[in-house]
Amino acid sequence: LKENRNKWYVIGWYEKHAAYLTFALDRMTNVILEPKIVVKRTDFNPDSLFKNAVGIMGGSEHPIDLVIEVKEPISVLLEKHPMHHSQEITKRLKDGIQVSMQVIDSPELLSQLLSFGKHLKIIKPLELKQQFKETLQEMLAQNR
């Protein structure tokens, strides 16, 4: 079980995809218990699975070096409530902060960054900056 933002999730091995998947408990409606004997996997380590994750989407991918600038008032919140345990303030700016962290590039990361709105500037990686721009362009096109 894993808690994130006051919601509970269960992590389980899914043989069909040969991967660990995360399921929200509040979305489960028809759980069927099977009398199948399952051998516990010895490779499961939730600490390493979620070490570089922002939220509940863990994985074994290599983390990216994320560098962002965040302006006030969001910067004040980010200092008090870091996005990730690897977050470090690398520079104090006139109207905010620059932070770096090592995280997995995931839809949750993009969503979190989008929530900062006009208070955010992505410094690196350039690929994430481009993905961010494309997402914003798609949002604008849908709202014309």
mmCIF file of C-alpha atoms in Angstrom, residues 11-139:
data_model
loop_
_atom_site.group_PDB
_atom_site.id
_atom_site.type_symbol
_atom_site.label_atom_id
_atom_site.label_comp_id
_atom_site.label_asym_id
_atom_site.label_seq_id
_atom_site.Cartn_x
_atom_site.Cartn_y
_atom_site.Cartn_z
ATOM 1 C CA ILE A 11 1.098 -1.780 -5.900
ATOM 2 C CA GLY A 12 1.118 -5.212 -7.478
ATOM 3 C CA TRP A 13 2.995 -7.304 -9.975
ATOM 4 C CA TYR A 14 1.111 -7.669 -13.249
ATOM 5 C CA GLU A 15 2.335 -10.776 -15.061
ATOM 6 C CA LYS A 16 0.833 -9.799 -18.420
ATOM 7 C CA HIS A 17 3.043 -6.668 -18.567
ATOM 8 C CA ALA A 18 5.900 -8.076 -16.464
ATOM 9 C CA ALA A 19 5.875 -4.896 -14.393
ATOM 10 C CA TYR A 20 4.679 -3.429 -11.121
ATOM 11 C CA LEU A 21 1.490 -1.401 -11.502
ATOM 12 C CA THR A 22 -0.218 1.001 -9.143
ATOM 13 C CA PHE A 23 -3.977 0.894 -8.599
ATOM 14 C CA ALA A 24 -6.086 3.482 -6.762
ATOM 15 C CA LEU A 25 -8.118 1.837 -4.002
ATOM 16 C CA ASP A 26 -11.003 4.294 -4.411
ATOM 17 C CA ARG A 27 -11.443 3.222 -8.051
ATOM 18 C CA MET A 28 -11.701 -0.474 -7.316
ATOM 19 C CA THR A 29 -15.286 -1.620 -7.627
ATOM 20 C CA ASN A 30 -15.266 -5.356 -8.233
ATOM 21 C CA VAL A 31 -12.312 -7.097 -6.618
ATOM 22 C CA ILE A 32 -12.260 -10.835 -7.211
ATOM 23 C CA LEU A 33 -10.088 -13.019 -5.030
ATOM 24 C CA GLU A 34 -8.733 -16.054 -6.833
ATOM 25 C CA PRO A 35 -7.666 -19.223 -5.039
ATOM 26 C CA LYS A 36 -4.387 -19.149 -6.982
ATOM 27 C CA ILE A 37 -1.137 -19.606 -5.094
ATOM 28 C CA VAL A 38 1.203 -16.718 -5.826
ATOM 29 C CA VAL A 39 4.874 -16.781 -4.975
ATOM 30 C CA LYS A 40 6.014 -13.544 -3.382
ATOM 31 C CA ARG A 41 8.561 -11.747 -5.516
ATOM 32 C CA THR A 42 11.843 -11.085 -3.785
ATOM 33 C CA ASP A 43 12.824 -8.157 -6.031
ATOM 34 C CA PHE A 44 10.109 -5.783 -4.802
ATOM 35 C CA ASN A 45 11.528 -2.808 -2.960
ATOM 36 C CA PRO A 46 9.088 0.114 -2.701
ATOM 37 C CA ASP A 47 11.829 2.476 -1.572
ATOM 38 C CA SER A 48 13.827 1.959 -4.752
ATOM 39 C CA LEU A 49 10.708 1.778 -6.954
ATOM 40 C CA PHE A 50 9.570 5.244 -5.837
ATOM 41 C CA LYS A 51 12.965 6.777 -5.032
ATOM 42 C CA ASN A 52 12.941 9.146 -8.022
ATOM 43 C CA ALA A 53 9.178 9.430 -8.426
ATOM 44 C CA VAL A 54 7.010 12.497 -8.030
ATOM 45 C CA GLY A 55 3.758 10.929 -6.835
ATOM 46 C CA ILE A 56 2.694 7.332 -7.367
ATOM 47 C CA MET A 57 4.202 6.539 -10.760
ATOM 48 C CA GLY A 58 7.383 4.739 -9.858
ATOM 49 C CA GLY A 59 9.773 3.030 -12.169
ATOM 50 C CA SER A 60 13.295 1.976 -12.828
ATOM 51 C CA GLU A 61 14.030 4.586 -15.481
ATOM 52 C CA HIS A 62 17.022 6.784 -14.940
ATOM 53 C CA PRO A 63 16.081 10.101 -13.384
ATOM 54 C CA ILE A 64 16.491 13.375 -15.206
ATOM 55 C CA ASP A 65 18.304 16.386 -13.788
ATOM 56 C CA LEU A 66 15.496 18.905 -13.517
ATOM 57 C CA VAL A 67 16.322 22.579 -13.030
ATOM 58 C CA ILE A 68 13.483 25.075 -12.708
ATOM 59 C CA GLU A 69 12.974 28.659 -11.642
ATOM 60 C CA VAL A 70 9.873 29.357 -9.590
ATOM 61 C CA LYS A 71 8.586 32.831 -8.787
ATOM 62 C CA GLU A 72 6.688 33.983 -5.728
ATOM 63 C CA PRO A 73 4.199 33.089 -4.326
ATOM 64 C CA ILE A 74 4.668 29.495 -5.565
ATOM 65 C CA SER A 75 8.365 29.556 -4.618
ATOM 66 C CA VAL A 76 7.424 30.076 -0.961
ATOM 67 C CA LEU A 77 5.213 26.970 -1.061
ATOM 68 C CA LEU A 78 7.894 24.962 -2.855
ATOM 69 C CA GLU A 79 10.423 25.804 -0.137
ATOM 70 C CA LYS A 80 8.045 24.727 2.627
ATOM 71 C CA HIS A 81 6.742 21.664 0.769
ATOM 72 C CA PRO A 82 9.403 20.283 -1.612
ATOM 73 C CA MET A 83 8.238 18.356 -4.672
ATOM 74 C CA HIS A 84 10.860 15.681 -4.088
ATOM 75 C CA HIS A 85 13.390 14.652 -1.449
ATOM 76 C CA SER A 86 16.273 15.432 -3.841
ATOM 77 C CA GLN A 87 15.131 19.046 -4.289
ATOM 78 C CA GLU A 88 17.865 21.593 -3.617
ATOM 79 C CA ILE A 89 17.742 25.367 -3.850
ATOM 80 C CA THR A 90 20.614 26.235 -6.187
ATOM 81 C CA LYS A 91 20.044 29.973 -6.439
ATOM 82 C CA ARG A 92 18.002 32.670 -4.749
ATOM 83 C CA LEU A 93 16.468 35.061 -7.245
ATOM 84 C CA LYS A 94 15.057 38.529 -6.751
ATOM 85 C CA ASP A 95 11.505 37.210 -6.989
ATOM 86 C CA GLY A 96 11.853 33.465 -6.364
ATOM 87 C CA ILE A 97 14.230 30.510 -6.372
ATOM 88 C CA GLN A 98 16.020 28.152 -8.709
ATOM 89 C CA VAL A 99 15.843 24.500 -7.687
ATOM 90 C CA SER A 100 17.283 21.276 -8.987
ATOM 91 C CA MET A 101 16.202 17.679 -8.386
ATOM 92 C CA GLN A 102 16.642 14.210 -9.828
ATOM 93 C CA VAL A 103 13.241 12.792 -10.793
ATOM 94 C CA ILE A 104 11.594 10.459 -13.269
ATOM 95 C CA ASP A 105 10.059 12.215 -16.264
ATOM 96 C CA SER A 106 6.405 11.203 -15.912
ATOM 97 C CA PRO A 107 2.892 12.532 -16.544
ATOM 98 C CA GLU A 108 2.717 13.340 -12.820
ATOM 99 C CA LEU A 109 5.828 15.497 -13.045
ATOM 100 C CA LEU A 110 4.426 17.379 -16.043
ATOM 101 C CA SER A 111 1.108 17.866 -14.238
ATOM 102 C CA GLN A 112 2.846 19.198 -11.143
ATOM 103 C CA LEU A 113 4.900 21.629 -13.221
ATOM 104 C CA LEU A 114 1.843 22.790 -15.164
ATOM 105 C CA SER A 115 0.153 23.587 -11.855
ATOM 106 C CA PHE A 116 2.780 26.290 -11.219
ATOM 107 C CA GLY A 117 1.385 28.251 -14.168
ATOM 108 C CA LYS A 118 3.081 31.526 -15.076
ATOM 109 C CA HIS A 119 5.354 31.242 -12.034
ATOM 110 C CA LEU A 120 7.502 28.511 -13.639
ATOM 111 C CA LYS A 121 10.451 28.520 -16.007
ATOM 112 C CA ILE A 122 12.031 25.189 -16.988
ATOM 113 C CA ILE A 123 15.791 25.547 -17.379
ATOM 114 C CA LYS A 124 16.651 21.921 -18.135
ATOM 115 C CA PRO A 125 16.328 19.384 -19.566
ATOM 116 C CA LEU A 126 15.520 20.916 -22.928
ATOM 117 C CA GLU A 127 13.413 17.871 -23.910
ATOM 118 C CA LEU A 128 11.065 18.485 -20.975
ATOM 119 C CA LYS A 129 10.926 22.186 -21.805
ATOM 120 C CA GLN A 130 9.841 21.280 -25.360
ATOM 121 C CA GLN A 131 7.260 18.772 -24.064
ATOM 122 C CA PHE A 132 5.922 21.481 -21.751
ATOM 123 C CA LYS A 133 5.559 23.932 -24.667
ATOM 124 C CA GLU A 134 3.780 21.328 -26.823
ATOM 125 C CA THR A 135 1.349 20.544 -23.992
ATOM 126 C CA LEU A 136 0.562 24.232 -23.549
ATOM 127 C CA GLN A 137 0.028 24.651 -27.310
ATOM 128 C CA GLU A 138 -2.382 21.691 -27.311
ATOM 129 C CA MET A 139 -4.248 23.220 -24.371
#
